[in-house]
Amino acid sequence: MTRRILVVGGVAGGATTAAQLRRLDEECEIVMFEKDEHISFGNCGMPYFIGDIIKERDHLFAADPKSMKEKLNIDVRVFNEVLSIDRNEKSIKVKDLRSKEEYHENYDFLVLAPGAAPFLPPINGLKESRHFVLRNIEDMDRIKEFLETRHPASCSIIGGGFIGIEMAENLSALGMDVNLIEASPHLMGVLDEDMSEMIEKEVREHGVNVFLNDGVQKVDDKGVIITQRANEIHSDFIIVATGVRPQTRLAEEAGLSIGKTGGIKVNEYMQTSDSSIYAVGDAVESKSAISGKPVRIPLAWPAHRQSYIAAKHLTGDPIRFKGLLGTSVVKIFSLTAASTGLNEKQLLEENIAFHTVAHTGKSHAGYYPGAERVSIKMHFSEESGRILGAQIIGGEGVDKRIDILAACINGNVTADRLQEIETAYSPPYSSPKDLINIIGYKAESMLKNKHQD
């Protein structure tokens, strides 16, 4: 008998799960429900479309309902919102948002990929102000239309994480005066404080007004932001980039377990507390590959990997999800910042004993033109030498080096053995002894001294 698998939500989690299911099982019936218009798009590219770096809007789209039907025989229903789950009947209640019709669909298995929604902090006057969030294509289109029709001269961005910094760069490139407001003492909370300071310097040097350790108290009736330090910040509009919250209503109302981080609790095969229901993507609670503790990391790679894990288990060829490092990279004007694993603050909170090694050098051979400064900072276990986390900031080659370190963590390569990594060398790309090798030599000395004490 043909199995019926319903997928709630599209984009990285839902659309990828549906596509993987079809590639692994040609016979099952797959129906995907998406309450918005678009099912698969590059949301990480949205700031760059707003900033006119990506010129063609259509280039952001990976698939649409027609192509999913023609190529993969997947029934995709956009503008269809799933209202509730009846676990006893193994059915969902759906509302067609265009016709307003409500109907039920039965399932053998259900995959939840509801994603996360922008968090709008409870700031007096914010909801009444001219503000935007950026989470989906509709949000992007609203911002783009505002820029093209109103020609604003200035913007205030609340939040100094990934989206906040990317929007600061792109709006600055359009000639706007940009204010970046962050309640914590530093930008980019995934970084250690000393590494974050490099980011702050870069952002300020490109003309962005940065307000740190200064949250927003209120927005007055003229749209002026009043901060907790009594700064008055005038701008034509506001971007709210204060993070996201998992959309767990469906799961909660169905009685599924919710984890400590607020995400849907799943096992190593992405099954929820109901074995017939799976969950993937930004709404899911995962575990740290370093500490084993619950984490929620709303990034693209985790969503794609979780989708594959769920599809493999649904099709009878299970593999385990081993946890997340939270590997990330972001462009900040002329710099690139990347991180993987735990930072200093997290290690201290977890009471994990660690050494730290750091090195600053050139991205490639110094005598070859264009060599850029690159700084690496790595934390590793005092006892075992296990790599616990790393951060890299600089010019070219940051991304490839953070990927090497992430691979080494997954492969249980200890910090001292980084000296053994045989990196590709040519003067335009690297040095005979790469920056990765150098921190390996430094780590070896620290571990040797520790064991001799």
Tab-separated table of C-alpha atoms in Angstrom:
chain	number	residue	atom	x	y	z
A	1	MET	CA	0.000	0.000	0.000
A	2	THR	CA	1.339	3.445	-0.943
A	3	ARG	CA	2.358	5.522	2.063
A	4	ARG	CA	1.041	9.074	2.356
A	5	ILE	CA	3.495	11.633	3.707
A	6	LEU	CA	2.385	15.194	4.391
A	7	VAL	CA	4.931	17.998	4.778
A	8	VAL	CA	3.977	21.199	6.570
A	9	GLY	CA	6.100	24.155	5.433
A	10	GLY	CA	8.526	24.722	2.593
A	11	VAL	CA	11.914	26.421	2.132
A	12	ALA	CA	15.071	24.703	3.467
A	13	GLY	CA	13.350	22.245	5.797
A	14	GLY	CA	10.090	21.253	4.134
A	15	ALA	CA	10.975	21.531	0.454
A	16	THR	CA	14.265	19.696	0.956
A	17	THR	CA	12.592	16.897	2.909
A	18	ALA	CA	9.963	16.466	0.201
A	19	ALA	CA	12.590	16.382	-2.558
A	20	GLN	CA	14.793	13.927	-0.653
A	21	LEU	CA	11.810	11.673	0.036
A	22	ARG	CA	11.005	11.497	-3.639
A	23	ARG	CA	14.594	10.666	-4.587
A	24	LEU	CA	14.644	7.866	-2.025
A	25	ASP	CA	11.101	6.566	-2.631
A	26	GLU	CA	9.474	6.782	-6.056
A	27	GLU	CA	6.170	5.325	-4.884
A	28	CYS	CA	5.072	7.266	-1.793
A	29	GLU	CA	2.516	10.058	-2.085
A	30	ILE	CA	3.909	13.425	-0.969
A	31	VAL	CA	1.806	16.519	-0.314
A	32	MET	CA	3.407	19.766	0.856
A	33	PHE	CA	1.494	22.684	2.422
A	34	GLU	CA	2.832	26.246	2.503
A	35	LYS	CA	0.810	29.153	3.865
A	36	ASP	CA	2.782	31.717	1.840
A	37	GLU	CA	3.305	31.958	-1.913
A	38	HIS	CA	6.905	30.744	-2.201
A	39	ILE	CA	8.122	27.266	-1.318
A	40	SER	CA	11.861	27.275	-1.981
A	41	PHE	CA	14.059	30.346	-2.021
A	42	GLY	CA	17.470	31.534	-0.908
A	43	ASN	CA	16.551	33.604	2.118
A	44	CYS	CA	20.224	34.174	2.914
A	45	GLY	CA	20.438	36.105	-0.350
A	46	MET	CA	17.654	38.549	0.496
A	47	PRO	CA	19.850	41.307	2.005
A	48	TYR	CA	21.951	41.257	-1.162
A	49	PHE	CA	18.903	41.625	-3.406
A	50	ILE	CA	17.786	44.583	-1.306
A	51	GLY	CA	21.287	46.029	-1.704
A	52	ASP	CA	21.262	45.541	-5.499
A	53	ILE	CA	24.164	43.077	-5.374
A	54	ILE	CA	21.834	40.350	-6.675
A	55	LYS	CA	20.084	42.002	-9.605
A	56	GLU	CA	17.462	39.413	-10.555
A	57	ARG	CA	14.773	38.539	-8.019
A	58	ASP	CA	14.042	35.251	-9.815
A	59	HIS	CA	17.580	34.065	-9.095
A	60	LEU	CA	16.590	33.597	-5.446
A	61	PHE	CA	14.080	30.866	-6.266
A	62	ALA	CA	15.115	27.213	-6.389
A	63	ALA	CA	11.736	25.634	-7.182
A	64	ASP	CA	8.019	26.355	-7.537
A	65	PRO	CA	4.879	24.198	-7.278
A	66	LYS	CA	4.827	23.497	-11.020
A	67	SER	CA	8.438	22.301	-11.185
A	68	MET	CA	8.020	20.198	-8.027
A	69	LYS	CA	5.022	18.490	-9.627
A	70	GLU	CA	6.614	17.970	-13.037
A	71	LYS	CA	10.057	16.849	-11.869
A	72	LEU	CA	9.303	15.098	-8.583
A	73	ASN	CA	5.575	14.340	-8.617
A	74	ILE	CA	5.022	16.268	-5.395
A	75	ASP	CA	1.662	17.909	-4.782
A	76	VAL	CA	2.491	21.413	-3.519
A	77	ARG	CA	-0.303	23.589	-2.158
A	78	VAL	CA	0.654	27.205	-1.570
A	79	PHE	CA	-1.572	29.628	0.342
A	80	ASN	CA	-2.727	26.606	2.320
A	81	GLU	CA	-2.276	26.927	6.077
A	82	VAL	CA	-2.319	23.877	8.344
A	83	LEU	CA	-4.484	24.786	11.318
A	84	SER	CA	-4.287	21.709	13.535
A	85	ILE	CA	-3.174	18.092	13.865
A	86	ASP	CA	-5.386	15.228	15.035
A	87	ARG	CA	-2.888	12.593	16.124
A	88	ASN	CA	-5.561	9.986	16.930
A	89	GLU	CA	-7.092	10.207	13.471
A	90	LYS	CA	-3.707	10.886	11.859
A	91	SER	CA	-5.094	13.846	9.979
A	92	ILE	CA	-4.521	17.583	9.621
A	93	LYS	CA	-6.972	20.435	9.219
A	94	VAL	CA	-6.062	22.833	6.410
A	95	LYS	CA	-7.383	26.215	5.322
A	96	ASP	CA	-7.113	27.404	1.732
A	97	LEU	CA	-6.325	31.073	2.322
A	98	ARG	CA	-7.698	32.118	-1.076
A	99	SER	CA	-11.034	30.299	-1.082
A	100	LYS	CA	-11.333	30.285	2.749
A	101	GLU	CA	-12.322	26.620	2.486
A	102	GLU	CA	-11.262	24.299	5.314
A	103	TYR	CA	-10.618	20.605	4.726
A	104	HIS	CA	-8.905	17.557	6.239
A	105	GLU	CA	-6.096	15.365	4.933
A	106	ASN	CA	-5.034	12.012	6.339
A	107	TYR	CA	-1.426	10.941	6.680
A	108	ASP	CA	0.686	7.898	7.389
A	109	PHE	CA	3.562	10.167	8.345
A	110	LEU	CA	3.753	13.894	8.931
A	111	VAL	CA	6.807	16.173	8.652
A	112	LEU	CA	6.703	19.544	10.395
A	113	ALA	CA	8.872	22.316	8.980
A	114	PRO	CA	7.122	25.463	10.235
A	115	GLY	CA	10.360	27.448	10.553
A	116	ALA	CA	10.803	30.453	12.791
A	117	ALA	CA	9.237	33.901	12.908
A	118	PRO	CA	10.999	37.208	13.541
A	119	PHE	CA	11.033	38.216	17.177
A	120	LEU	CA	9.544	41.661	17.687
A	121	PRO	CA	10.719	42.911	21.092
A	122	PRO	CA	8.122	44.574	23.360
A	123	ILE	CA	9.306	48.123	22.726
A	124	ASN	CA	6.811	50.917	23.261
A	125	GLY	CA	5.855	52.507	19.965
A	126	LEU	CA	7.691	50.002	17.767
A	127	LYS	CA	4.584	48.416	16.270
A	128	GLU	CA	3.208	51.833	15.362
A	129	SER	CA	6.460	52.963	13.734
A	130	ARG	CA	7.592	52.490	10.115
A	131	HIS	CA	9.449	49.245	10.688
A	132	PHE	CA	10.276	46.096	8.743
A	133	VAL	CA	11.505	42.587	9.466
A	134	LEU	CA	13.282	40.323	6.981
A	135	ARG	CA	12.372	36.652	7.073
A	136	ASN	CA	10.663	35.783	3.787
A	137	ILE	CA	10.154	36.999	0.214
A	138	GLU	CA	7.137	39.081	1.178
A	139	ASP	CA	9.237	40.933	3.775
A	140	MET	CA	11.975	41.465	1.192
A	141	ASP	CA	9.540	42.813	-1.381
A	142	ARG	CA	8.069	45.274	1.116
A	143	ILE	CA	11.505	46.667	1.980
A	144	LYS	CA	12.548	46.828	-1.676
A	145	GLU	CA	9.359	48.646	-2.681
A	146	PHE	CA	9.776	51.133	0.174
A	147	LEU	CA	13.334	51.907	-0.888
A	148	GLU	CA	12.386	52.354	-4.538
A	149	THR	CA	9.285	54.484	-3.947
A	150	ARG	CA	10.213	56.531	-0.861
A	151	HIS	CA	13.975	56.917	-1.399
A	152	PRO	CA	14.842	57.049	2.319
A	153	ALA	CA	18.100	58.695	3.356
A	154	SER	CA	18.577	56.874	6.648
A	155	CYS	CA	17.779	53.664	8.509
A	156	SER	CA	18.096	52.359	12.049
A	157	ILE	CA	18.738	48.649	12.534
A	158	ILE	CA	17.887	47.077	15.876
A	159	GLY	CA	20.088	44.006	16.398
A	160	GLY	CA	23.748	43.366	15.622
A	161	GLY	CA	23.658	39.729	14.532
A	162	PHE	CA	23.875	38.211	11.047
A	163	ILE	CA	20.871	39.962	9.476
A	164	GLY	CA	21.559	43.264	11.214
A	165	ILE	CA	25.141	43.442	9.975
A	166	GLU	CA	24.312	42.252	6.450
A	167	MET	CA	21.555	44.841	6.175
A	168	ALA	CA	23.878	47.540	7.541
A	169	GLU	CA	26.393	46.783	4.808
A	170	ASN	CA	23.846	46.649	2.002
A	171	LEU	CA	21.940	49.778	3.001
A	172	SER	CA	25.212	51.672	3.457
A	173	ALA	CA	26.206	50.637	-0.061
A	174	LEU	CA	22.979	52.256	-1.303
A	175	GLY	CA	24.161	55.551	0.154
A	176	MET	CA	22.066	55.589	3.306
A	177	ASP	CA	23.086	56.768	6.745
A	178	VAL	CA	22.807	53.666	8.909
A	179	ASN	CA	22.491	53.322	12.691
A	180	LEU	CA	23.170	49.890	14.182
A	181	ILE	CA	21.781	49.455	17.703
A	182	GLU	CA	22.775	46.475	19.859
A	183	ALA	CA	21.683	45.952	23.470
A	184	SER	CA	24.665	43.748	24.366
A	185	PRO	CA	28.240	45.057	24.692
A	186	HIS	CA	29.369	43.613	21.342
A	187	LEU	CA	28.178	42.812	17.831
A	188	MET	CA	27.999	39.205	16.633
A	189	GLY	CA	27.313	37.310	19.842
A	190	VAL	CA	28.743	34.079	18.405
A	191	LEU	CA	32.217	35.649	18.569
A	192	ASP	CA	34.512	36.232	21.539
A	193	GLU	CA	34.719	39.855	22.620
A	194	ASP	CA	38.217	40.485	21.243
A	195	MET	CA	37.219	39.070	17.855
A	196	SER	CA	33.994	41.072	17.835
A	197	GLU	CA	35.987	44.265	18.312
A	198	MET	CA	37.507	43.748	14.846
A	199	ILE	CA	33.987	43.650	13.433
A	200	GLU	CA	32.963	46.802	15.264
A	201	LYS	CA	36.024	48.655	13.962
A	202	GLU	CA	35.264	47.576	10.388
A	203	VAL	CA	31.613	48.609	10.602
A	204	ARG	CA	32.422	52.017	12.068
A	205	GLU	CA	35.138	52.657	9.474
A	206	HIS	CA	32.500	52.210	6.771
A	207	GLY	CA	30.363	54.977	8.212
A	208	VAL	CA	27.826	53.021	10.239
A	209	ASN	CA	26.846	54.626	13.552
A	210	VAL	CA	27.155	51.818	16.119
A	211	PHE	CA	25.404	51.974	19.491
A	212	LEU	CA	26.535	49.164	21.810
A	213	ASN	CA	25.303	48.157	25.232
A	214	ASP	CA	22.349	50.423	24.585
A	215	GLY	CA	18.973	48.844	23.981
A	216	VAL	CA	15.927	50.601	22.578
A	217	GLN	CA	13.630	52.000	25.251
A	218	LYS	CA	10.877	53.307	22.992
A	219	VAL	CA	10.007	54.744	19.586
A	220	ASP	CA	8.141	58.042	19.825
A	221	ASP	CA	5.206	59.097	17.644
A	222	LYS	CA	7.594	60.716	15.142
A	223	GLY	CA	9.562	57.511	14.690
A	224	VAL	CA	12.521	58.692	16.763
A	225	ILE	CA	14.257	55.915	18.684
A	226	ILE	CA	14.982	56.651	22.345
A	227	THR	CA	17.644	54.324	23.753
A	228	GLN	CA	18.165	53.249	27.340
A	229	ARG	CA	21.137	55.609	27.498
A	230	ALA	CA	18.862	58.453	26.379
A	231	ASN	CA	20.279	58.688	22.864
A	232	GLU	CA	17.791	60.040	20.323
A	233	ILE	CA	18.222	58.383	16.935
A	234	HIS	CA	16.431	59.862	13.936
A	235	SER	CA	15.925	57.820	10.768
A	236	ASP	CA	13.425	57.308	7.965
A	237	PHE	CA	12.646	53.709	8.841
A	238	ILE	CA	13.611	50.827	11.140
A	239	ILE	CA	14.780	47.270	10.450
A	240	VAL	CA	14.153	44.904	13.364
A	241	ALA	CA	16.767	42.132	13.393
A	242	THR	CA	16.537	40.883	16.970
A	243	GLY	CA	16.439	37.179	16.209
A	244	VAL	CA	13.742	34.615	15.584
A	245	ARG	CA	11.444	32.375	17.577
A	246	PRO	CA	10.497	28.830	16.560
A	247	GLN	CA	6.943	28.445	15.301
A	248	THR	CA	5.772	25.619	17.520
A	249	ARG	CA	2.048	26.313	17.876
A	250	LEU	CA	0.962	23.316	15.795
A	251	ALA	CA	3.259	20.986	17.697
A	252	GLU	CA	2.286	22.330	21.098
A	253	GLU	CA	-1.434	22.155	20.427
A	254	ALA	CA	-0.987	18.578	19.211
A	255	GLY	CA	0.687	17.680	22.502
A	256	LEU	CA	4.152	17.093	21.093
A	257	SER	CA	7.113	17.596	23.427
A	258	ILE	CA	8.860	20.980	23.388
A	259	GLY	CA	12.497	21.157	24.472
A	260	LYS	CA	14.343	23.405	26.906
A	261	THR	CA	15.311	25.867	24.169
A	262	GLY	CA	11.709	26.283	23.027
A	263	GLY	CA	12.116	24.171	19.897
A	264	ILE	CA	10.265	20.985	18.998
A	265	LYS	CA	11.971	18.071	20.699
A	266	VAL	CA	13.201	15.333	18.343
A	267	ASN	CA	15.326	12.201	18.565
A	268	GLU	CA	18.410	11.392	16.497
A	269	TYR	CA	16.192	10.440	13.527
A	270	MET	CA	14.184	13.688	13.691
A	271	GLN	CA	11.111	11.973	15.147
A	272	THR	CA	9.047	13.949	17.627
A	273	SER	CA	7.432	12.426	20.718
A	274	ASP	CA	4.936	10.927	18.240
A	275	SER	CA	6.834	8.414	16.086
A	276	SER	CA	4.575	9.170	13.096
A	277	ILE	CA	5.512	12.853	13.165
A	278	TYR	CA	8.931	14.245	12.261
A	279	ALA	CA	10.221	17.803	12.570
A	280	VAL	CA	13.093	19.609	10.841
A	281	GLY	CA	14.564	23.076	10.429
A	282	ASP	CA	14.447	26.268	12.456
A	283	ALA	CA	11.619	25.121	14.729
A	284	VAL	CA	13.575	22.119	16.024
A	285	GLU	CA	15.695	21.717	19.131
A	286	SER	CA	18.976	19.968	18.308
A	287	LYS	CA	22.014	19.149	20.411
A	288	SER	CA	25.499	20.622	20.473
A	289	ALA	CA	28.100	18.341	18.919
A	290	ILE	CA	30.565	19.705	21.499
A	291	SER	CA	28.665	19.685	24.797
A	292	GLY	CA	25.756	17.413	23.945
A	293	LYS	CA	23.422	20.018	25.465
A	294	PRO	CA	20.201	21.187	23.748
A	295	VAL	CA	20.657	24.001	21.232
A	296	ARG	CA	18.574	25.689	18.577
A	297	ILE	CA	20.539	26.923	15.581
A	298	PRO	CA	18.390	28.492	12.819
A	299	LEU	CA	20.804	28.152	9.900
A	300	ALA	CA	20.526	26.626	6.435
A	301	TRP	CA	22.975	23.726	6.810
A	302	PRO	CA	21.208	22.217	9.859
A	303	ALA	CA	17.841	22.379	8.075
A	304	HIS	CA	19.185	20.622	4.979
A	305	ARG	CA	20.973	17.953	7.020
A	306	GLN	CA	17.960	17.298	9.238
A	307	SER	CA	15.791	16.953	6.121
A	308	TYR	CA	18.083	14.236	4.789
A	309	ILE	CA	18.104	12.429	8.160
A	310	ALA	CA	14.288	12.460	8.306
A	311	ALA	CA	13.931	11.276	4.704
A	312	LYS	CA	16.427	8.453	5.237
A	313	HIS	CA	14.568	7.227	8.308
A	314	LEU	CA	11.184	7.477	6.610
A	315	THR	CA	12.447	5.357	3.724
A	316	GLY	CA	13.930	2.626	5.902
A	317	ASP	CA	17.639	3.442	5.671
A	318	PRO	CA	18.264	5.278	8.951
A	319	ILE	CA	21.314	7.319	9.848
A	320	ARG	CA	21.757	9.273	13.058
A	321	PHE	CA	21.889	13.031	13.437
A	322	LYS	CA	25.065	13.667	15.418
A	323	GLY	CA	24.509	17.243	16.535
A	324	LEU	CA	25.552	20.706	15.423
A	325	LEU	CA	28.648	22.873	15.574
A	326	GLY	CA	26.834	25.998	14.410
A	327	THR	CA	29.405	26.675	11.707
A	328	SER	CA	28.712	30.061	10.156
A	329	VAL	CA	30.259	32.742	7.984
A	330	VAL	CA	29.270	36.335	7.260
A	331	LYS	CA	30.568	39.088	4.998
A	332	ILE	CA	31.154	42.411	6.758
A	333	PHE	CA	32.225	45.025	4.223
A	334	SER	CA	35.840	44.067	3.356
A	335	LEU	CA	36.091	41.426	6.088
A	336	THR	CA	34.814	37.892	6.487
A	337	ALA	CA	33.983	36.497	9.937
A	338	ALA	CA	33.440	32.799	10.581
A	339	SER	CA	33.005	30.559	13.593
A	340	THR	CA	32.404	26.938	14.536
A	341	GLY	CA	31.810	25.161	17.833
A	342	LEU	CA	31.615	26.926	21.180
A	343	ASN	CA	32.954	30.362	22.011
A	344	GLU	CA	34.726	31.442	25.192
A	345	LYS	CA	31.559	32.487	26.997
A	346	GLN	CA	29.787	29.222	26.198
A	347	LEU	CA	32.749	27.113	27.348
A	348	LEU	CA	32.887	28.964	30.653
A	349	GLU	CA	29.140	28.523	31.124
A	350	GLU	CA	29.498	24.789	30.463
A	351	ASN	CA	32.438	24.649	32.906
A	352	ILE	CA	34.660	23.038	30.251
A	353	ALA	CA	38.407	23.440	30.860
A	354	PHE	CA	40.118	24.758	27.751
A	355	HIS	CA	43.243	26.295	26.282
A	356	THR	CA	43.166	29.065	23.707
A	357	VAL	CA	45.600	29.523	20.850
A	358	ALA	CA	45.622	32.495	18.494
A	359	HIS	CA	47.585	33.602	15.471
A	360	THR	CA	47.448	36.450	12.980
A	361	GLY	CA	49.119	36.125	9.608
A	362	LYS	CA	48.692	36.651	5.870
A	363	SER	CA	46.009	34.992	3.754
A	364	HIS	CA	48.650	33.866	1.254
A	365	ALA	CA	52.376	34.255	0.609
A	366	GLY	CA	53.360	37.772	1.651
A	367	TYR	CA	55.465	38.426	-1.415
A	368	TYR	CA	52.519	37.764	-3.744
A	369	PRO	CA	50.326	40.865	-4.230
A	370	GLY	CA	47.061	41.193	-2.364
A	371	ALA	CA	47.853	39.233	0.790
A	372	GLU	CA	45.349	40.132	3.512
A	373	ARG	CA	45.432	39.918	7.288
A	374	VAL	CA	43.720	36.877	8.832
A	375	SER	CA	43.275	36.235	12.569
A	376	ILE	CA	42.489	32.782	13.961
A	377	LYS	CA	41.464	31.993	17.515
A	378	MET	CA	40.862	28.411	18.616
A	379	HIS	CA	39.760	26.801	21.885
A	380	PHE	CA	40.660	23.200	22.705
A	381	SER	CA	40.488	20.769	25.621
A	382	GLU	CA	43.297	21.037	28.164
A	383	GLU	CA	43.341	17.274	28.616
A	384	SER	CA	42.516	15.622	25.304
A	385	GLY	CA	43.404	18.339	22.817
A	386	ARG	CA	39.934	18.073	21.286
A	387	ILE	CA	39.027	21.188	19.300
A	388	LEU	CA	36.077	22.874	21.013
A	389	GLY	CA	35.559	25.949	18.868
A	390	ALA	CA	37.240	28.410	16.558
A	391	GLN	CA	36.768	31.857	15.058
A	392	ILE	CA	38.467	33.429	12.061
A	393	ILE	CA	38.301	37.027	10.839
A	394	GLY	CA	40.089	38.563	7.898
A	395	GLY	CA	40.267	38.808	4.142
A	396	GLU	CA	40.394	35.926	1.691
A	397	GLY	CA	40.513	32.286	2.767
A	398	VAL	CA	38.533	32.653	5.988
A	399	ASP	CA	35.766	30.377	4.751
A	400	LYS	CA	38.043	27.529	3.648
A	401	ARG	CA	39.935	27.556	6.952
A	402	ILE	CA	36.819	27.476	9.138
A	403	ASP	CA	35.588	24.558	7.027
A	404	ILE	CA	38.865	22.716	7.675
A	405	LEU	CA	38.461	23.237	11.403
A	406	ALA	CA	34.810	22.117	11.352
A	407	ALA	CA	35.863	18.964	9.459
A	408	CYS	CA	38.611	18.339	11.991
A	409	ILE	CA	36.149	18.572	14.886
A	410	ASN	CA	33.822	16.104	13.164
A	411	GLY	CA	36.776	13.811	12.405
A	412	ASN	CA	38.131	13.993	15.969
A	413	VAL	CA	41.406	15.553	14.810
A	414	THR	CA	43.008	17.071	17.908
A	415	ALA	CA	44.390	20.608	18.019
A	416	ASP	CA	48.042	19.549	17.929
A	417	ARG	CA	47.462	17.436	14.824
A	418	LEU	CA	46.460	20.477	12.794
A	419	GLN	CA	50.177	20.755	12.020
A	420	GLU	CA	49.753	17.542	9.979
A	421	ILE	CA	47.059	18.911	7.670
A	422	GLU	CA	48.564	18.924	4.188
A	423	THR	CA	47.100	22.083	2.724
A	424	ALA	CA	47.374	23.055	-0.935
A	425	TYR	CA	50.093	25.630	-1.506
A	426	SER	CA	50.634	28.182	-4.222
A	427	PRO	CA	51.646	31.818	-3.555
A	428	PRO	CA	48.299	33.309	-4.697
A	429	TYR	CA	46.364	31.055	-2.288
A	430	SER	CA	48.346	30.180	0.811
A	431	SER	CA	51.779	29.729	2.384
A	432	PRO	CA	53.953	26.601	2.652
A	433	LYS	CA	53.016	26.462	6.328
A	434	ASP	CA	49.372	27.486	6.444
A	435	LEU	CA	47.765	29.420	9.275
A	436	ILE	CA	45.993	26.182	10.224
A	437	ASN	CA	49.356	24.429	10.576
A	438	ILE	CA	50.765	27.237	12.702
A	439	ILE	CA	47.990	27.091	15.295
A	440	GLY	CA	48.548	23.318	15.357
A	441	TYR	CA	52.207	23.827	16.269
A	442	LYS	CA	51.226	26.346	18.927
A	443	ALA	CA	48.628	23.955	20.357
A	444	GLU	CA	51.205	21.153	20.500
A	445	SER	CA	53.497	23.307	22.649
A	446	MET	CA	50.687	24.194	25.025
A	447	LEU	CA	49.560	20.577	25.420
A	448	LYS	CA	53.144	19.386	25.909
A	449	ASN	CA	53.719	21.963	28.627
A	450	LYS	CA	50.435	21.007	30.286
A	451	HIS	CA	51.304	17.335	30.379
A	452	GLN	CA	54.798	18.087	31.723
A	453	ASP	CA	53.451	20.173	34.634
